[in-house]
XYZ file of C-alpha atoms in Angstrom:
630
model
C 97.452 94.831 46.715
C 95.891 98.077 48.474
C 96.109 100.133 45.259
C 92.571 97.382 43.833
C 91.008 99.611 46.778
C 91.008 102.583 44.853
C 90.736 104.114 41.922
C 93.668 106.833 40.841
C 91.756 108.881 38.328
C 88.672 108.868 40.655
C 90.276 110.404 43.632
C 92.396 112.701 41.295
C 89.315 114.344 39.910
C 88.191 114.344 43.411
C 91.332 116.094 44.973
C 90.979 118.664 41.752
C 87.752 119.881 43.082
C 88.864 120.949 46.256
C 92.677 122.075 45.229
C 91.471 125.941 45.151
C 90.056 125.247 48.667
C 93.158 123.523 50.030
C 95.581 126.153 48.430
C 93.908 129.078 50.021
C 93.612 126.956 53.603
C 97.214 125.418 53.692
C 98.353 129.161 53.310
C 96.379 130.247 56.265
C 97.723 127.421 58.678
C 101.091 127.827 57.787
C 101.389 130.733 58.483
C 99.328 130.443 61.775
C 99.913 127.322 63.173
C 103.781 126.847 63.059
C 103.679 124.039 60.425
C 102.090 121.283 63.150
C 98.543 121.125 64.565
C 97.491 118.446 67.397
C 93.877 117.383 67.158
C 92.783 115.633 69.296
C 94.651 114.044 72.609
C 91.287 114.348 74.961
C 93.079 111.818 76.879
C 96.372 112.704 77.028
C 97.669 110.039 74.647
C 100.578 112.792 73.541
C 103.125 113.106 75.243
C 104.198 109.338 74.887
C 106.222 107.581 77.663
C 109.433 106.129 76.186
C 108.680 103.402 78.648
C 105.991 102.037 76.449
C 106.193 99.547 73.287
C 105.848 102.051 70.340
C 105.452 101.437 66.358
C 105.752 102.891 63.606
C 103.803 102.140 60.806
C 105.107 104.275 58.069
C 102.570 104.144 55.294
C 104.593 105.857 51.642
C 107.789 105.738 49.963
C 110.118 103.673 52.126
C 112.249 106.313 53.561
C 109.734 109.685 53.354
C 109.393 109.523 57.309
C 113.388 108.635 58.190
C 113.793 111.501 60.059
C 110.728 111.365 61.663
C 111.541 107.863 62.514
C 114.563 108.301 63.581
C 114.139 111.092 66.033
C 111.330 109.290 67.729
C 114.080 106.603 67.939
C 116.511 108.760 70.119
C 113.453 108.908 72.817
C 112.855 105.037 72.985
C 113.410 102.093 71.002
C 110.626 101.779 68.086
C 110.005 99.406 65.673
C 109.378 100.863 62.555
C 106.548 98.943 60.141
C 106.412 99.416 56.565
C 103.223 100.081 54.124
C 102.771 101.025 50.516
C 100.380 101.024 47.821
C 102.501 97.744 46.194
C 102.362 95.765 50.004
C 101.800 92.244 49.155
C 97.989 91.341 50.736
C 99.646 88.423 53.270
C 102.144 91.168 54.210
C 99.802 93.904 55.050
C 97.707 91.163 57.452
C 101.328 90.053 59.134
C 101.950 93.690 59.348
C 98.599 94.318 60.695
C 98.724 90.756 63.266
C 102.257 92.519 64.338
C 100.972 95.984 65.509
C 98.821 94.076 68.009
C 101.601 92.936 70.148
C 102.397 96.944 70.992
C 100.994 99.131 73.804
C 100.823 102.744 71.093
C 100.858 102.663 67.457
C 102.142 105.807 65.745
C 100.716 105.859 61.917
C 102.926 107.849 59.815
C 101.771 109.427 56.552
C 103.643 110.715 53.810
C 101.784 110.402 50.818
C 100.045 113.023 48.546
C 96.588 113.402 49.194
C 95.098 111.502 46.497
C 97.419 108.474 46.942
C 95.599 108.790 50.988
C 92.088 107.827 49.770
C 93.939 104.341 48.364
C 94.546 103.472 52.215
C 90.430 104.749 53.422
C 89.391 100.948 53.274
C 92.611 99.653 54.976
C 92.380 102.247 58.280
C 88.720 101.601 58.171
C 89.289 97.768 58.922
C 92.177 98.154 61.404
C 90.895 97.855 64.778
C 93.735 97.951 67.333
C 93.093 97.883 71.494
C 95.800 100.251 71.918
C 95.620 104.233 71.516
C 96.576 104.982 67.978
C 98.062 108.743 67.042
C 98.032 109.649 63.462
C 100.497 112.036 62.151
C 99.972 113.027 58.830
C 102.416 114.844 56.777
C 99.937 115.911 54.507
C 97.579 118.978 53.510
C 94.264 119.384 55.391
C 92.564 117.251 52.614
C 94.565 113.801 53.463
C 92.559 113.812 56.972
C 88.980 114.329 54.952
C 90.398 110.889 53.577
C 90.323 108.821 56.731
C 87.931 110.869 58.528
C 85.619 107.454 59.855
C 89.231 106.058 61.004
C 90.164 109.573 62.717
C 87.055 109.655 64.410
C 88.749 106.221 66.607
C 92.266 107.387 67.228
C 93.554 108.594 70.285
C 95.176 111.664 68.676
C 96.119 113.293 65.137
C 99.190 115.417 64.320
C 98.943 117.547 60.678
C 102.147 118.515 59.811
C 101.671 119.662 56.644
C 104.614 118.676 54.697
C 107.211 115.979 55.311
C 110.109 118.176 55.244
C 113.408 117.266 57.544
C 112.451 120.109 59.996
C 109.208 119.213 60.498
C 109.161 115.457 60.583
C 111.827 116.082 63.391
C 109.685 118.662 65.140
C 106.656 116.378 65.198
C 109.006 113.746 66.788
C 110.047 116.339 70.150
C 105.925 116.806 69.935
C 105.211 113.479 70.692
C 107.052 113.628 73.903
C 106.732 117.016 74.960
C 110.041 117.961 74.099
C 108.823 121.566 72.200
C 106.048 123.611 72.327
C 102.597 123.248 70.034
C 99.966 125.653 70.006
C 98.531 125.205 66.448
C 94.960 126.012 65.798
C 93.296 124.884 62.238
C 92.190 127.897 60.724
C 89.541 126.409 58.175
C 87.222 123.962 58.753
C 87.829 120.460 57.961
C 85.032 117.887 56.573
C 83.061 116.901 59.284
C 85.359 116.214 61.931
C 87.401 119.405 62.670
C 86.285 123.183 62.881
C 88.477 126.210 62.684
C 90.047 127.014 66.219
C 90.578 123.696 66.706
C 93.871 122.483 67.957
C 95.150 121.465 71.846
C 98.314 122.578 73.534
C 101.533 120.616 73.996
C 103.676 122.149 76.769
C 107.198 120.848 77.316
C 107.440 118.613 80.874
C 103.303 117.507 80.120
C 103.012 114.641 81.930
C 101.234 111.035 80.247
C 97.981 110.568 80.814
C 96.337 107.271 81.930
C 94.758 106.079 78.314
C 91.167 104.218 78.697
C 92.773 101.369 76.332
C 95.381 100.099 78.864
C 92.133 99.571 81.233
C 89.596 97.728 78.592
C 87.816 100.928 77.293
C 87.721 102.232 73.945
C 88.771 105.904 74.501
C 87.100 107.214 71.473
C 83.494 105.417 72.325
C 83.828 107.797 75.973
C 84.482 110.475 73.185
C 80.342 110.429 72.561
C 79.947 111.445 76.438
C 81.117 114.678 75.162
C 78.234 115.207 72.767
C 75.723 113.837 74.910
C 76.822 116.644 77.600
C 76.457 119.190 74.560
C 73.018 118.135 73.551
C 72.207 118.634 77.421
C 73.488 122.019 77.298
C 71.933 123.560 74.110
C 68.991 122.067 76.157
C 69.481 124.101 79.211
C 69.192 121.144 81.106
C 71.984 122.006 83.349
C 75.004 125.085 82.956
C 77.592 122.830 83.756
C 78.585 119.698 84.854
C 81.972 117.470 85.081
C 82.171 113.431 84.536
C 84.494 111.664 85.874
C 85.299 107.952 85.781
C 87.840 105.850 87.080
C 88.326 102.193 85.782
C 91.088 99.948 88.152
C 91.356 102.822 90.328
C 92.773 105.651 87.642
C 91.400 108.216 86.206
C 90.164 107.564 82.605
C 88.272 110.456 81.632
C 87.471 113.801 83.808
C 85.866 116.548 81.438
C 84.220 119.898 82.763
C 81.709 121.134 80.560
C 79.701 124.711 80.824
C 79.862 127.444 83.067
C 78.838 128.242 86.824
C 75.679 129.438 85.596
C 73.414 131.389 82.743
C 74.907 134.634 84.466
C 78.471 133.184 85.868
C 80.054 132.699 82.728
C 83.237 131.312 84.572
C 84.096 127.679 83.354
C 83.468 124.921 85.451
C 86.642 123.737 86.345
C 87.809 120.600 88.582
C 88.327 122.157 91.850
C 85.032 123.199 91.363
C 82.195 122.294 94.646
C 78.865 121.227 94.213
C 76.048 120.613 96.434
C 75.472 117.029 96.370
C 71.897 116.788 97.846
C 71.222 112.995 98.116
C 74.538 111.776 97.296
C 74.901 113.287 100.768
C 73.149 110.048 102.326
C 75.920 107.568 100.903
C 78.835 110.078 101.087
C 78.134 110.820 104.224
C 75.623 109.263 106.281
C 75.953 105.841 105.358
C 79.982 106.187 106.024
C 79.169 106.794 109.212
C 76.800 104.438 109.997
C 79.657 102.191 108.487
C 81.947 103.265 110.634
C 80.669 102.724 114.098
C 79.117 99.276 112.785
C 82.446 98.459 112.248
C 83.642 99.369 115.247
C 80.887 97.205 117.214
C 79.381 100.199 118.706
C 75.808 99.912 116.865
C 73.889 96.618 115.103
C 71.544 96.697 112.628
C 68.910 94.707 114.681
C 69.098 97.935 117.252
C 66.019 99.930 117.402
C 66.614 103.668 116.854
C 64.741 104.364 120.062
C 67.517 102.787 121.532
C 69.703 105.860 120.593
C 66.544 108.353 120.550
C 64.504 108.292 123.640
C 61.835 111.335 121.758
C 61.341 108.145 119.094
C 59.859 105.804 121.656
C 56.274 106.171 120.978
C 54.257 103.205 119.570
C 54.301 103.696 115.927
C 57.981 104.385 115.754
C 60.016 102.614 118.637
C 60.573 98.865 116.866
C 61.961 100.945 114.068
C 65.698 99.066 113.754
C 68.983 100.174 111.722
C 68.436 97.942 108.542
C 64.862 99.414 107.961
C 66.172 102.748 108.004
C 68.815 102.018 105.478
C 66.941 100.129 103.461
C 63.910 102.984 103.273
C 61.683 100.108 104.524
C 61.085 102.233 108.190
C 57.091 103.083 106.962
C 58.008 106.876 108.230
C 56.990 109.761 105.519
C 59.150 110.145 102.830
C 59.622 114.358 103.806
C 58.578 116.569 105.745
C 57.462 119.813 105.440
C 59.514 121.203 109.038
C 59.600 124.624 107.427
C 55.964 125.042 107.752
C 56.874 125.606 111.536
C 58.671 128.303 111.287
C 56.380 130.337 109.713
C 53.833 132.650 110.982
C 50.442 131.609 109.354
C 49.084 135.079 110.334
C 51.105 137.043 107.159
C 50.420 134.226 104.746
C 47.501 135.122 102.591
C 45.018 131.990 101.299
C 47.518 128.804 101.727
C 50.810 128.953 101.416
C 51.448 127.104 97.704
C 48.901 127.438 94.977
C 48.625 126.937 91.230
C 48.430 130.510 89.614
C 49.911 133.690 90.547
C 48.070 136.696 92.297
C 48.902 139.791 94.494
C 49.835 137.260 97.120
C 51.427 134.212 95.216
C 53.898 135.450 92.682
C 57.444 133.556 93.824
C 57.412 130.795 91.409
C 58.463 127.315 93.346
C 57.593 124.814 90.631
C 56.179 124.370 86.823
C 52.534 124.646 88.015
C 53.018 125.836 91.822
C 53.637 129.800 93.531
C 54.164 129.885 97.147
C 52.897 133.203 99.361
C 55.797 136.098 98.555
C 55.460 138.027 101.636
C 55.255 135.399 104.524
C 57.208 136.046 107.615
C 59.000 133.806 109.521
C 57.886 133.849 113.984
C 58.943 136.258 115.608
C 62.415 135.825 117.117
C 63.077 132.754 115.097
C 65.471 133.989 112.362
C 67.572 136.651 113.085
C 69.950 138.335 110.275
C 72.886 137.498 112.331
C 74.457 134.902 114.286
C 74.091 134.647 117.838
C 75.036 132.222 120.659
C 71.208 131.101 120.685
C 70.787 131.340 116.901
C 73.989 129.450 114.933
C 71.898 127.546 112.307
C 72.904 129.135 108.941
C 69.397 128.859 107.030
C 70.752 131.247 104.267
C 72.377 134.579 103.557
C 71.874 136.772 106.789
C 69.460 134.168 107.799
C 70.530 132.468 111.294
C 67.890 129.933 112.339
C 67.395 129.218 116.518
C 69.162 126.334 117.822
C 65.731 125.091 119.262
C 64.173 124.429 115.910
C 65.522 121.103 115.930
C 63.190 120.300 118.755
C 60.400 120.918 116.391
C 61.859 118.507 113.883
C 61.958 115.736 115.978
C 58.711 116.897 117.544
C 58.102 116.559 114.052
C 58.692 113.109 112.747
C 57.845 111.364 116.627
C 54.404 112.762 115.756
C 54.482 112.039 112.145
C 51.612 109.445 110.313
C 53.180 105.749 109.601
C 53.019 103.516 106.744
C 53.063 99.742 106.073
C 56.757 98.974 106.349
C 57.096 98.888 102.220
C 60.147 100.258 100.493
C 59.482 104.099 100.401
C 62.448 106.401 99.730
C 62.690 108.371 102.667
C 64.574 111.841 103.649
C 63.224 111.102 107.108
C 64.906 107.692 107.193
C 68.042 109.531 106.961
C 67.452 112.192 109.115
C 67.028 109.565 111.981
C 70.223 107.865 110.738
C 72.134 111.298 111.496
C 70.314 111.403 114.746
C 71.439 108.098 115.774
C 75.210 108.847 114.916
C 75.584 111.943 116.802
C 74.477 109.974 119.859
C 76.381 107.215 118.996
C 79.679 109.282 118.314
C 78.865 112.241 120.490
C 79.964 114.621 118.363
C 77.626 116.124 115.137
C 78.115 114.135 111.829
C 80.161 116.756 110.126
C 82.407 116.906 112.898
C 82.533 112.886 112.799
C 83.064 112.484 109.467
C 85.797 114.685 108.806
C 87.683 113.451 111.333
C 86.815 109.161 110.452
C 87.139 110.096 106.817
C 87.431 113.468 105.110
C 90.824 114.797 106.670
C 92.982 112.002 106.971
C 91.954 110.934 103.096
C 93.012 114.555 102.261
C 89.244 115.214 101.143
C 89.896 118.925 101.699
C 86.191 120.218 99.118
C 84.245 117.985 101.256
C 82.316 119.148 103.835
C 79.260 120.867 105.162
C 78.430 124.216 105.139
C 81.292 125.385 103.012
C 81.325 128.701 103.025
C 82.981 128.309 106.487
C 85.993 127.510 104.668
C 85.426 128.364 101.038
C 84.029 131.782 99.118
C 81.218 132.011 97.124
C 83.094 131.882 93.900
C 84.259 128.646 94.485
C 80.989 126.966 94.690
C 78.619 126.436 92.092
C 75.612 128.519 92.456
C 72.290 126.346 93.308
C 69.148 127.990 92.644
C 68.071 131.491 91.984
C 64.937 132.950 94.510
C 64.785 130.470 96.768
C 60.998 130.957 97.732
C 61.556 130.123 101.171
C 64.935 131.986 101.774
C 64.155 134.564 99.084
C 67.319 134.841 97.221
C 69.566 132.960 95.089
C 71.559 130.121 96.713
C 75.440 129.485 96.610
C 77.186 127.572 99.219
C 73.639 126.864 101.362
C 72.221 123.467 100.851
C 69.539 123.226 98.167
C 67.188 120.594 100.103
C 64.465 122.306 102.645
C 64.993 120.325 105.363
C 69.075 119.926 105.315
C 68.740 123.960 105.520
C 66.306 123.759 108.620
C 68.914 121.732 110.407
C 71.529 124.511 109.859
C 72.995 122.426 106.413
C 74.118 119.530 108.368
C 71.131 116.670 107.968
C 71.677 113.097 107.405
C 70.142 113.227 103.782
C 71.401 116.700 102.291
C 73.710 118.852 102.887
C 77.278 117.552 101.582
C 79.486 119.780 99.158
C 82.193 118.180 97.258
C 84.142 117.880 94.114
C 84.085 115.046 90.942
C 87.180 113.711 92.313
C 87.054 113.772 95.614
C 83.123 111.723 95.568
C 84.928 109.457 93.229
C 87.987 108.492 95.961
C 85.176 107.582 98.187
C 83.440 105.337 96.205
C 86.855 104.119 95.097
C 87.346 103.327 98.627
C 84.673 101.237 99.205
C 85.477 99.258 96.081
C 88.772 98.651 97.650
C 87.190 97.179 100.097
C 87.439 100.204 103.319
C 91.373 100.890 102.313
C 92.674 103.743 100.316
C 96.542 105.144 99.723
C 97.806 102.161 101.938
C 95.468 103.286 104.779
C 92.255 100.972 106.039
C 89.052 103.100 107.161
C 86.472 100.085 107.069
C 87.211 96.496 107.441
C 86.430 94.785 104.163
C 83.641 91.990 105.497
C 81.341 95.557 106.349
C 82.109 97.091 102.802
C 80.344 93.473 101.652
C 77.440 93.495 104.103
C 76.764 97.407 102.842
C 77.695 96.988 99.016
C 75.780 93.762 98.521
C 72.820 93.069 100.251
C 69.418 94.123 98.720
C 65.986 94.596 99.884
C 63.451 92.320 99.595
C 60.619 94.905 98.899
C 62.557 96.763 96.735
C 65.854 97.880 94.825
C 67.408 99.772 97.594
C 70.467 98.294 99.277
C 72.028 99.109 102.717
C 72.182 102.972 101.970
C 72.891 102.320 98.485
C 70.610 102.660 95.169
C 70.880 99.564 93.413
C 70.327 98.217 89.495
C 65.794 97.842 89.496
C 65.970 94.804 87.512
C 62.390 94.198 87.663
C 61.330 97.458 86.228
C 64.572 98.706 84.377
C 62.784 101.808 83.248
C 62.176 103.123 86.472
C 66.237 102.287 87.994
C 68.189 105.097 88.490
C 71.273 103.416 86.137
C 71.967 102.524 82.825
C 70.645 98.873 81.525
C 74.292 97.666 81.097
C 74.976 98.415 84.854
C 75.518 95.263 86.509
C 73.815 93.726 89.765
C 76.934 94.284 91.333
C 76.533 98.039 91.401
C 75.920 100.589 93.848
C 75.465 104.347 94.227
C 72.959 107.101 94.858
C 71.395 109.768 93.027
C 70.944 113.790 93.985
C 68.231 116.048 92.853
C 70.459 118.904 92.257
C 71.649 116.735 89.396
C 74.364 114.758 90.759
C 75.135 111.125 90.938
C 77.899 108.462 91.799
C 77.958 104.872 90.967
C 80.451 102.260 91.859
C 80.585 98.913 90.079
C 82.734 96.242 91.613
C 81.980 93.686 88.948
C 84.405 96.260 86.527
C 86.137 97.721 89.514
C 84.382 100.887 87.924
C 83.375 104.278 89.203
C 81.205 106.703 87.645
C 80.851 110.309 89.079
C 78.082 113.387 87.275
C 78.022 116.284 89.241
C 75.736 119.089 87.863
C 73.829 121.976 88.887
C 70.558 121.202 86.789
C 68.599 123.553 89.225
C 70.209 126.336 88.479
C 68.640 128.879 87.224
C 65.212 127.040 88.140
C 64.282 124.818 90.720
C 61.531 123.177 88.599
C 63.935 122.523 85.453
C 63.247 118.972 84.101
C 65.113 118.691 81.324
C 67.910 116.500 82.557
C 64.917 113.593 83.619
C 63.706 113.827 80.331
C 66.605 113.502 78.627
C 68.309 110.546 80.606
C 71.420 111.993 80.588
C 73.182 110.676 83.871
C 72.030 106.831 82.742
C 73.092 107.866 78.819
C 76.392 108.527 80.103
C 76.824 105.106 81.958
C 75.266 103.407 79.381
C 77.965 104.689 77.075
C 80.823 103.815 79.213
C 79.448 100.310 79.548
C 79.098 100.175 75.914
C 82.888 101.621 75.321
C 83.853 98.959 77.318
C 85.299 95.509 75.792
């Protein structure tokens, strides 16, 4: 029997101890929290759809729960499961076999406190695939008892007592038929903290629960504490995660604020700049696209597209190499060095210590010149017919500096044609689609893509459609636009091509990068409509380089040296994604038909912040939903 798990006297000196504790807190939530509390419910577990198979495993006297049993009866048809101290040991495993044929499991508790510590063992060993709510008609003390089972259910209701009123109240709860607003006002053991307590609202709608898709929802519950240790670190204000498993929505948390001095929340709607994750959300699509459509190969040379690109060290340079960062071209380059007068820097431009000269900090070790000036006529504070590059806050760049990029990169060195991560790969990419398309890659995009998906937070350049407090502030003193950045694109040379360059430059929410990807994994369709044929989502998704880990615009898994990959050792081959310096990533895994979205802002306040490297956290956080996964 279940009572040879405890010991009566034991637990009665035990709940003694603390009675003078739970007197004065039971008090206190009474009469603040409306006799029920919800803990709990990160995933929306509560408010239960009466379309789903439901028990109830009432665990006390036979009939303590009735009306709690019935009530949840009138909403949909239950089946009510039976436990008690005397429960015959065959009984409680046919009771415990018979649980696993329903999709939510309701344990009811009606037992005094001490007689809850008898049951520790049993809770301990249940492991159920389904989410699991625990309502406990006890005092605070009964959830101390089952704390290490707690910690894996989907939800907990503390009612306090098991009167008629309440057990029926609890019932409407569980389906959003009243209102809950409880909030623990003592702490409790380990688990809960004064404050505590989420909101039911009548007409909540059910949430998509992690267990119906093979994920154990309270294993994604550690993401949350990785995010905090991040945090406390400074390693980034704020971020959101957001994963999708089968194509819904499993978890989607915002954590922090805009920044140290916007102490707004980060909330869903909320735009970041995606620096890299620019190349595969945008780029690459379009590259995709016209591929698709027959009107490029990946055999063509670039200079095909580009006559400036047809000198000798660059005009055999084809599609694939560019993709694949296998082109031999420089990884960056430094464009913005062109645009400024040499005669008002003083010594070189970057150096390691500060002086009268050098005192804008641009790295951990590095201070560029304060007081350069850009050449004469080139930036003007306003927009003009000849000047309609937006380069930052009352900063418009001349249309003719893109002349000096390509200028630039026809005239760059070359490499050996070796895998190299490139920005200059992509920037050629974005050249080659605009002459492809004729039309600029924003402008292409949005219309192949953004608009008729309903993408309407992703975009260039959004503060043509979108004020400041909508985006998530960047960096603070910029040292080459000299003030902080919100809505203009981090990377140096996206901002020297006006904010529209093929491998920065991108703004867009959690959600909206993860329909995307979600896209792709359905193989080019999305909401019944087909935006690449499925045989060029392959080609692009799957192949690999032979020189290194890179894909067709797509990071992939570095098997050979898994420290240095860019994902989590659990991440299959199958995966692909792309990574953002800003602190953003997106992976897709079509092996789990899994997505994976971290936006963050881990440059804000500084530029040169490193924390979020050093501690992992974008692989931590796939590693964990790999690991939460069955």
């Amino acid at each position: 029997m279940l009572m040879r798990e405890g010991n009566r006297n034991r637990q009665l000196n035990r709940i003694m101890s603390v009675a003078v504790v739970w007197l004065m807190g039971i008090g206190m939530l009474s009469a603040q929290n409306n006799d029920i509390t919800l803990l709990g419910n990160a995933f929306r577990t509560i408010p239960l759809d009466t379309k789903e198979q439901i028990a109830i495993l009432s665990v006390g006297d036979k009939v303590s729960d009735k009306f709690f049993v019935q009530q949840v009866d009138k909403y949909g048809k239950v089946t009510n499961l039976k436990l008690t101290w005397r429960t015959p040991e065959k009984e409680v495993q046919a009771i415990t076999e018979k649980l696993r044929d329903y999709t939510r499991v309701v344990v009811s508790i009606t037992l005094p406190d001490w007689e809850v510590w008898n049951f520790r063992s049993y809770f301990a060993r249940l492991q159920l695939d389904v989410p699991v709510i625990f309502v406990m008609f006890t005092s605070p003390q009964g959830l101390s008892a089952l704390d290490n089972s707690l910690q894996r259910s989907a939800a907990v209701i503390l009612a306090h007592s098991p009167t008629e009123a309440v057990q029926k109240l609890v019932a409407d709860a569980l389906f959003a038929k009243t209102e809950v607003r409880g909030k623990l006002a003592v702490d409790i053991g380990k688990l809960y903290r004064a404050g505590d307590g989420e909101v039911i609202e009548p007409g909540m709608k059910v949430g998509a629960q992690p267990e119906d898709y093979g994920v154990r929802g309270y294993l994604l519950h550690r993401i949350d504490s990785l995010v905090q240790v991040g945090l406390e670190a400074k390693a980034f204000p704020g971020c959101q995660v957001l994963i999708l498993k089968d194509g819904q929505t499993i978890y989607d948390h915002c954590f922090g604020t805009y920044s140290d001095k916007d102490v707004r929340p980060v909330a869903p709607v909320s735009i970041y700049d995606l620096d890299g994750v620019s190349k595969s959300a945008g780029t690459v699509l379009a590259v995709m696209k016209l591929y698709d459509e027959g009107r490029l190969k990946l055999t063509d040379k670039a200079s095909a597209y580009l006559p400036w690109l047809n000198v000798p060290s660059k005009k055999d340079i084809t599609i694939r190499e560019l993709l694949l960062n296998e082109s031999g071209l420089l990884p960056f380059i430094r464009f913005y060095r062109e645009a400024i007068d040499d005669r008002t820097v003083s010594g070189p431009f970057t150096q390691k210590f500060v002086d009268e000269w050098h005192y804008t900090r641009m790295g951990e070790y590095t201070y560029a010149c304060s007081d350069f000036q850009f050449k004469k006529g080139l930036v003007l504070p306003a927009r003009t017919s000849t000047h309609t590059l937006a380069l930052g806050e009352n900063l418009w760049l001349a249309d003719s500096f893109k002349d000096n990029i390509r200028k630039s990169i026809a005239t760059s060195e070359t490499q050996p044609k070796r895998f190299l991560y490139s920005d200059i790969d992509y920037i050629l990419l974005q050249q080659v689609v605009e002459a492809v398309a004729g039309k600029p890659l924003n402008e292409y995009l949005t219309t192949e893509f953004y608009a008729p998906m309903g993408l309407t937070h992703t975009l260039y350049c959004p503060l043509q459609q979108y004020s400041k407090s909508d985006i998530i502030p960047t960096a603070c003193n910029d040292y080459l636009r000299r003030h902080d950045l919100c809505g203009y694109v981090f990377d140096e040379a996206a901002a020297f091509m006006g904010g529209v360059s093929g491998n920065a430059g991108l703004f867009s929410t959690a959600e909206e990068v993860g329909q995307l990807f979600q896209m792709l994994l359905n193989g080019g369709e999305w909401n019944g409509k087909r935006y690449l044929s499925e045989e060029t989502c392959r080609l692009f998704t799957t192949e690999k380089s032979a020189k290194g880990h890179y894909g067709l615009g797509f990071d992939k898994p570095n098997r050979p040296e898994p420290l240095a990959s860019n994902c989590s050792p659990s991440t299959p081959e199958s995966a692909f994604g792309q990574l953002g310096s800003t602190g953003t990533c997106v992976w897709a895994d079509p092996s789990n038909r899994l997505v994976y979205v971290f936006l963050s802002n881990r440059v804000c306040p500084n530029s040169w912040n490193s924390a979020m490297y050093e501690l992992k956290m974008r692989r931590s956080i796939q590693e964990v939903i790999y690991q939460s996964m069955k």
